[in-house]
Short mmCIF file of C-alpha atoms in Angstrom, two decimals:
data_model
loop_
_atom_site.label_atom_id
_atom_site.label_comp_id
_atom_site.label_asym_id
_atom_site.label_seq_id
_atom_site.Cartn_x
_atom_site.Cartn_y
_atom_site.Cartn_z
CA MET A 1 11.23 -93.84 -37.64
CA LEU A 2 8.23 -95.81 -38.87
CA ASN A 3 7.03 -92.95 -41.07
CA SER A 4 10.52 -92.65 -42.59
CA LYS A 5 10.59 -96.36 -43.44
CA MET A 6 7.11 -96.18 -44.94
CA GLY A 7 8.11 -93.15 -47.03
CA LEU A 8 11.24 -94.88 -48.29
CA SER A 9 9.28 -98.01 -49.17
CA LEU A 10 6.71 -95.94 -51.05
CA LEU A 11 9.49 -94.22 -53.02
CA VAL A 12 11.00 -97.59 -53.98
CA VAL A 13 7.61 -98.86 -55.13
CA ILE A 14 7.09 -95.75 -57.27
CA MET A 15 10.52 -96.08 -58.91
CA VAL A 16 10.08 -99.80 -59.60
CA THR A 17 6.64 -99.13 -61.06
CA LEU A 18 8.08 -96.49 -63.37
CA GLN A 19 10.80 -98.85 -64.56
CA LEU A 20 8.39 -101.72 -65.19
CA SER A 21 5.98 -99.47 -67.06
CA GLY A 22 8.79 -98.11 -69.24
CA GLY A 23 8.25 -94.53 -68.02
CA GLN A 24 10.97 -92.52 -66.35
CA LEU A 25 11.13 -89.06 -64.90
CA SER A 26 12.52 -86.66 -67.50
CA PRO A 27 16.23 -85.94 -66.91
CA SER A 28 17.63 -82.43 -66.60
CA TYR A 29 18.74 -80.70 -69.79
CA TRP A 30 20.26 -77.44 -70.98
CA THR A 31 20.89 -75.62 -74.24
CA LEU A 32 24.46 -75.69 -75.53
CA LEU A 33 23.83 -73.91 -78.85
CA PRO A 34 20.75 -72.82 -80.79
CA ASN A 35 18.88 -76.03 -81.66
CA VAL A 36 21.35 -78.13 -79.64
CA VAL A 37 20.11 -79.62 -76.34
CA VAL A 38 22.26 -81.51 -73.83
CA VAL A 39 20.41 -84.09 -71.74
CA GLU A 40 21.96 -85.33 -68.50
CA VAL A 41 21.73 -89.14 -68.19
CA ASP A 42 23.32 -91.61 -65.81
CA GLY A 43 24.40 -94.06 -68.50
CA VAL A 44 22.26 -96.87 -67.06
CA SER A 45 18.60 -95.95 -66.58
CA ARG A 46 15.87 -95.33 -69.11
CA PHE A 47 14.68 -91.77 -69.51
CA HIS A 48 12.66 -89.71 -71.94
CA HIS A 49 12.92 -86.16 -73.20
CA THR A 50 10.12 -84.32 -75.00
CA LEU A 51 10.79 -82.16 -78.05
CA THR A 52 8.37 -79.56 -79.41
CA CYS A 53 8.11 -78.87 -83.12
CA LEU A 54 6.23 -75.57 -83.27
CA GLY A 55 6.17 -73.06 -80.46
CA VAL A 56 3.04 -71.37 -79.11
CA SER A 57 2.13 -67.71 -78.90
CA GLU A 58 1.11 -65.88 -75.74
CA THR A 59 -2.50 -66.82 -76.47
CA GLY A 60 -1.58 -70.51 -76.54
CA GLU A 61 -1.97 -70.91 -80.31
CA ARG A 62 0.65 -72.32 -82.66
CA PRO A 63 1.87 -69.78 -85.24
CA SER A 64 1.28 -72.24 -88.08
CA GLU A 65 -1.54 -73.69 -90.11
CA VAL A 66 -0.04 -77.20 -89.95
CA ALA A 67 -2.47 -79.56 -88.24
CA GLU A 68 -1.32 -81.62 -85.26
CA GLY A 69 -1.67 -84.94 -87.06
CA GLU A 70 0.20 -83.71 -90.15
CA ILE A 71 3.50 -83.16 -88.33
CA ALA A 72 5.94 -86.02 -89.00
CA TRP A 73 9.26 -86.64 -87.20
CA ARG A 74 12.61 -87.93 -88.38
CA ARG A 75 15.68 -89.07 -86.48
CA ASN A 76 18.96 -88.83 -88.38
CA GLY A 77 16.96 -88.56 -91.59
CA LYS A 78 14.78 -91.65 -91.00
CA GLU A 79 11.06 -91.12 -90.48
CA LYS A 80 9.58 -92.22 -87.14
CA GLU A 81 6.09 -93.46 -86.30
CA GLN A 82 5.29 -90.70 -83.80
CA ARG A 83 3.15 -87.83 -85.11
CA GLY A 84 2.13 -84.51 -83.62
CA ASN A 85 3.67 -81.32 -82.31
CA SER A 86 5.49 -83.15 -79.49
CA TYR A 87 7.96 -86.00 -79.81
CA ARG A 88 8.99 -88.26 -76.93
CA VAL A 89 12.69 -89.14 -77.27
CA ALA A 90 13.52 -92.47 -75.64
CA LEU A 91 16.92 -92.46 -73.93
CA GLU A 92 18.48 -95.68 -72.67
CA GLU A 93 21.99 -95.96 -71.23
CA ARG A 94 24.03 -93.72 -73.58
CA LEU A 95 21.79 -94.16 -76.63
CA GLY A 96 18.97 -92.07 -78.03
CA GLY A 97 20.76 -88.89 -79.00
CA GLY A 98 20.70 -87.69 -82.57
CA ASN A 99 19.40 -85.14 -85.05
CA TYR A 100 15.61 -84.81 -84.73
CA SER A 101 13.54 -82.86 -87.23
CA CYS A 102 9.82 -82.29 -87.76
CA HIS A 103 8.21 -81.89 -91.19
CA SER A 104 4.88 -81.04 -92.78
CA ARG A 105 2.91 -83.60 -94.76
CA GLY A 106 4.62 -82.37 -97.93
CA GLY A 107 8.06 -82.87 -96.37
CA ALA A 108 8.90 -79.22 -95.65
CA LEU A 109 11.23 -78.76 -92.68
CA LEU A 110 9.46 -77.07 -89.76
CA ASN A 111 12.07 -77.31 -87.00
CA HIS A 112 15.09 -79.35 -85.91
CA THR A 113 16.95 -80.17 -82.69
CA THR A 114 20.17 -82.03 -82.01
CA VAL A 115 19.98 -84.05 -78.79
CA LEU A 116 23.32 -84.77 -77.08
CA LEU A 117 23.77 -87.01 -74.05
CA ARG A 118 26.16 -86.31 -71.20
CA THR A 119 26.96 -88.96 -68.63
CA PRO A 120 28.73 -88.51 -65.25
CA ARG A 121 31.95 -89.98 -66.70
CA TYR A 122 32.44 -87.03 -69.02
CA ARG A 123 31.43 -84.15 -66.76
CA PRO A 124 34.26 -81.65 -66.14
CA GLU A 125 34.65 -82.49 -62.45
CA ASN A 126 35.43 -86.11 -63.38
CA ILE A 127 38.15 -85.28 -65.92
CA ASN A 128 41.48 -84.77 -64.17
CA GLU A 129 45.17 -85.02 -64.93
CA THR A 130 45.15 -88.82 -64.84
CA HIS A 131 42.30 -89.13 -67.34
CA PRO A 132 43.39 -90.12 -70.89
CA ASP A 133 41.16 -87.43 -72.36
CA TYR A 134 42.64 -84.64 -70.25
CA LEU A 135 43.16 -81.36 -72.10
CA THR A 136 46.78 -80.18 -72.26
CA CYS A 137 47.95 -76.78 -73.54
CA THR A 138 51.36 -75.44 -74.48
CA THR A 139 52.96 -72.41 -76.16
CA GLN A 140 56.39 -71.55 -77.61
CA ASN A 141 56.50 -67.95 -76.34
CA TYR A 142 54.48 -65.06 -74.89
CA SER A 143 52.93 -63.77 -78.11
CA GLY A 144 49.44 -65.01 -77.18
CA GLU A 145 49.49 -68.08 -79.42
CA PHE A 146 48.97 -71.50 -77.84
CA ARG A 147 47.89 -75.00 -78.78
CA CYS A 148 45.74 -77.48 -76.86
CA SER A 149 45.24 -81.16 -77.55
CA TRP A 150 43.40 -84.15 -76.13
CA THR A 151 43.27 -87.89 -76.78
CA GLN A 152 40.11 -89.66 -77.84
CA ARG A 153 39.17 -92.37 -80.30
CA GLU A 154 36.47 -90.42 -82.05
CA GLY A 155 34.69 -87.11 -81.79
CA LYS A 156 33.98 -83.83 -83.49
CA VAL A 157 34.44 -80.37 -82.00
CA ILE A 158 31.09 -78.61 -81.80
CA LEU A 159 31.95 -75.67 -79.55
CA VAL A 160 35.06 -73.86 -78.32
CA SER A 161 34.67 -71.40 -75.46
CA ALA A 162 37.56 -69.18 -74.35
CA ALA A 163 37.55 -66.44 -71.72
CA ARG A 164 39.70 -64.59 -69.22
CA GLY A 165 38.55 -65.08 -65.65
CA SER A 166 34.79 -65.29 -66.14
CA THR A 167 32.76 -66.39 -69.16
CA ASP A 168 30.19 -63.65 -68.49
CA GLY A 169 29.66 -61.46 -71.54
CA VAL A 170 31.74 -63.68 -73.84
CA ASP A 171 30.24 -64.28 -77.28
CA CYS A 172 31.63 -67.22 -79.30
CA THR A 173 30.87 -67.71 -82.99
CA VAL A 174 32.00 -70.25 -85.61
CA ASP A 175 32.75 -69.95 -89.30
CA GLU A 176 30.71 -71.63 -92.03
CA ARG A 177 32.95 -74.72 -92.08
CA ASN A 178 32.68 -75.22 -88.28
CA GLU A 179 36.47 -75.17 -88.02
CA GLN A 180 37.34 -71.75 -86.58
CA TRP A 181 35.86 -70.30 -83.41
CA THR A 182 36.12 -66.67 -82.30
CA CYS A 183 35.32 -65.57 -78.73
CA ARG A 184 35.09 -61.88 -77.91
CA SER A 185 34.40 -59.74 -74.87
CA GLY A 186 35.88 -56.69 -73.21
CA LYS A 187 38.79 -58.87 -72.02
CA VAL A 188 39.45 -61.28 -74.87
CA ASP A 189 39.54 -61.56 -78.62
CA ILE A 190 40.52 -65.20 -79.19
CA THR A 191 40.40 -67.25 -82.38
CA CYS A 192 40.83 -71.04 -82.25
CA SER A 193 41.15 -73.30 -85.29
CA VAL A 194 40.54 -77.04 -85.17
CA ASP A 195 43.45 -79.22 -86.34
CA GLY A 196 43.00 -81.60 -89.23
CA SER A 197 43.21 -84.54 -86.82
CA GLY A 198 40.24 -83.22 -84.85
CA ASN A 199 42.15 -83.81 -81.59
CA GLY A 200 43.62 -80.36 -81.11
CA ILE A 201 43.16 -76.63 -81.61
CA SER A 202 45.52 -73.72 -82.25
CA CYS A 203 44.52 -70.40 -80.68
CA LEU A 204 45.55 -66.73 -80.75
CA ASP A 205 44.62 -64.23 -78.04
CA ARG A 206 44.85 -60.86 -79.80
CA LYS A 207 44.43 -58.90 -76.56
CA HIS A 208 47.30 -60.63 -74.79
CA CYS A 209 50.26 -58.34 -74.17
CA PRO A 210 53.58 -60.18 -73.57
CA TYR A 211 54.99 -57.24 -71.60
CA ASN A 212 52.19 -57.15 -69.02
CA GLU A 213 51.75 -59.55 -66.14
CA GLU A 214 48.64 -61.67 -66.51
CA SER A 215 45.98 -60.83 -63.94
CA GLU A 216 43.32 -63.38 -64.94
CA ARG A 217 43.56 -66.98 -66.00
CA MET A 218 42.56 -68.26 -69.41
CA VAL A 219 39.55 -70.58 -69.17
CA LEU A 220 39.26 -72.83 -72.22
CA THR A 221 36.47 -75.38 -72.73
CA ILE A 222 36.18 -77.79 -75.67
CA TYR A 223 32.91 -79.60 -76.39
CA THR A 224 32.99 -82.65 -78.66
CA ARG A 225 30.47 -85.31 -79.66
CA ASN A 226 30.97 -88.83 -80.96
CA ARG A 227 28.91 -90.76 -83.49
CA ASN A 228 26.43 -91.79 -80.78
CA HIS A 229 25.88 -88.10 -79.94
CA ASN A 230 27.55 -88.40 -76.53
CA LEU A 231 28.94 -85.08 -75.34
CA ARG A 232 32.44 -84.75 -73.92
CA GLU A 233 33.60 -81.58 -72.23
CA TYR A 234 37.24 -80.68 -71.60
CA THR A 235 38.17 -77.64 -69.51
CA GLN A 236 41.59 -76.19 -68.73
CA SER A 237 42.50 -73.04 -66.80
CA PHE A 238 45.98 -71.56 -67.13
CA LEU A 239 48.24 -68.55 -67.45
CA ILE A 240 50.46 -68.29 -70.53
CA SER A 241 53.49 -68.32 -68.22
CA GLU A 242 52.40 -71.72 -66.88
CA ILE A 243 52.28 -73.44 -70.27
CA VAL A 244 55.25 -71.82 -72.03
CA ARG A 245 57.92 -74.18 -73.34
CA PRO A 246 60.71 -72.72 -75.49
CA ASP A 247 61.55 -74.27 -78.84
CA LYS A 248 64.86 -76.10 -79.29
CA VAL A 249 68.00 -73.96 -79.42
CA SER A 250 70.34 -73.91 -82.42
CA ILE A 251 73.95 -75.08 -81.91
CA ARG A 252 76.95 -74.32 -84.13
CA LYS A 253 80.66 -74.98 -83.91
CA VAL A 254 82.87 -71.96 -83.15
CA ASN A 255 86.23 -73.76 -83.31
CA GLN A 256 87.77 -77.15 -82.52
CA THR A 257 87.08 -76.78 -78.81
CA THR A 258 84.01 -74.55 -78.55
CA VAL A 259 80.35 -74.61 -79.56
CA GLU A 260 77.73 -71.91 -79.08
CA TRP A 261 73.97 -71.77 -79.26
CA SER A 262 71.37 -69.12 -79.98
CA TYR A 263 67.91 -68.40 -78.66
CA PRO A 264 65.05 -70.10 -80.52
CA GLU A 265 63.80 -67.98 -83.43
CA SER A 266 60.27 -68.18 -82.00
CA TRP A 267 61.30 -66.71 -78.63
CA ASN A 268 60.26 -63.17 -77.70
CA THR A 269 62.64 -60.22 -77.93
CA PRO A 270 64.37 -58.31 -76.45
CA TYR A 271 66.20 -61.15 -74.69
CA SER A 272 67.03 -58.81 -71.81
CA PHE A 273 63.31 -58.72 -71.00
CA PHE A 274 62.70 -62.37 -71.92
CA PRO A 275 65.85 -64.16 -70.70
CA LEU A 276 66.50 -67.90 -70.92
CA THR A 277 68.72 -70.09 -68.82
CA PHE A 278 70.38 -73.24 -70.17
CA GLN A 279 71.56 -76.70 -69.22
CA VAL A 280 74.45 -78.44 -71.00
CA ARG A 281 75.55 -82.06 -71.13
CA ASN A 282 78.72 -83.29 -72.80
CA ILE A 283 78.43 -87.08 -73.06
CA ARG A 284 80.45 -89.80 -74.77
CA LYS A 285 77.50 -92.03 -75.59
CA GLY A 286 73.86 -92.44 -74.72
CA LEU A 287 70.94 -90.03 -74.94
CA CYS A 288 70.70 -86.38 -74.01
CA ASN A 289 67.87 -87.07 -71.56
CA ASP A 290 69.75 -89.85 -69.78
CA PRO A 291 69.29 -88.99 -66.06
CA SER A 292 72.67 -90.54 -65.19
CA ASN A 293 74.41 -87.65 -66.99
CA LYS A 294 74.20 -84.63 -64.72
CA PRO A 295 73.46 -81.37 -66.62
CA HIS A 296 75.51 -78.22 -66.10
CA PRO A 297 73.54 -74.97 -65.66
CA THR A 298 74.67 -71.79 -67.43
CA ASP A 299 73.31 -68.41 -68.47
CA GLY A 300 75.90 -68.06 -71.24
CA ASN A 301 75.71 -69.32 -74.79
CA GLN A 302 79.09 -71.04 -75.28
CA TRP A 303 80.59 -74.29 -74.05
CA SER A 304 84.08 -75.78 -74.21
CA ILE A 305 84.03 -79.32 -75.55
CA LYS A 306 85.54 -81.64 -72.96
CA ARG A 307 85.38 -84.76 -75.10
CA LYS A 308 86.81 -85.12 -78.61
CA LYS A 309 84.05 -87.55 -79.44
CA GLY A 310 80.52 -87.47 -78.16
CA LEU A 311 77.48 -85.24 -77.95
CA VAL A 312 76.97 -81.74 -76.64
CA CYS A 313 73.35 -81.37 -75.49
CA VAL A 314 71.67 -78.06 -74.69
CA ARG A 315 68.16 -77.14 -73.55
CA SER A 316 66.56 -73.90 -72.32
CA GLN A 317 64.03 -72.66 -69.80
CA ASP A 318 62.43 -69.37 -68.79
CA PRO A 319 63.93 -68.81 -65.30
CA LEU A 320 61.43 -66.10 -64.34
CA CYS A 321 58.47 -68.48 -64.21
CA ASN A 322 60.18 -71.87 -63.83
CA SER A 323 58.66 -73.01 -67.11
CA THR A 324 58.96 -76.41 -68.76
CA TRP A 325 62.37 -77.16 -70.23
CA SER A 326 62.66 -77.28 -74.00
CA GLU A 327 63.63 -80.43 -75.81
CA TRP A 328 67.33 -81.20 -75.99
CA THR A 329 69.32 -80.07 -79.02
CA HIS A 330 72.49 -82.10 -79.65
CA TYR A 331 75.69 -81.45 -81.54
CA ASN A 332 78.01 -84.30 -82.51
CA SER A 333 81.53 -83.23 -81.59
CA LYS A 334 83.43 -85.96 -83.40
#
């Protein structure tokens, strides 16, 4: 027991000494993309991370004639005082990330690295359904197209990763404008385009077959960074059948006492293979989604108007997978 207390006391002394001296143990880090490093920080403590400008060969020599003292460093385009092949990046709380580049005396670019910071708050295991930044996905049918969105004040998408089951063997590339990502493997061929708002993506899985039952879940991960170079990571796993929500139906008047509706134009055909079930409300006043008005279920597509004045409301659902109901479509019967 005494040895344990002495060891704990010694550890505390070491940590306090490091904090007072301004030196911290280097945090863990990993490579997200070529020349993009993610450093794990706790959002409170001071850390440092060392960048290297020029690599070394197997003999230990740098493959360049640039002298150690001639290498200058810049952060976000502004020159820093540190010189040499190594640069010590100071990280405090959630600050210190940025675009770091090293240059020769004449200003020629030698290398560059983007440093992103990830704190415990934005790790995937801490983003759940109650989090305001939670990733939500939806689709209108089984064609393989879907859209995902999230809520955040600021941020730019820097990587989209999409896979079926496992991410092993998946290769994701981006176009020149950094707006369209394509992920390919033996199981997937998915293209995702970033919306103009920057808070959503539209995707198409070219290998998805609407007539086959899905055997593996889609795993979608979105990486974004804000202006302080803090990384946020949003992950969602789903089957297409779990996120399908039909579009609104179309209603037309047949005669003075009857209305009928048709399947959404975006819904898959044949309807015998992709059936929909419906709910109908005939109300005098109020809103279609008023819970006090009990809906009537039906598999048909016609309804006899019971009120001369009022609204006929219809919505649809895929009964085979208990999907989300569509929005209500209303027809004014007056």
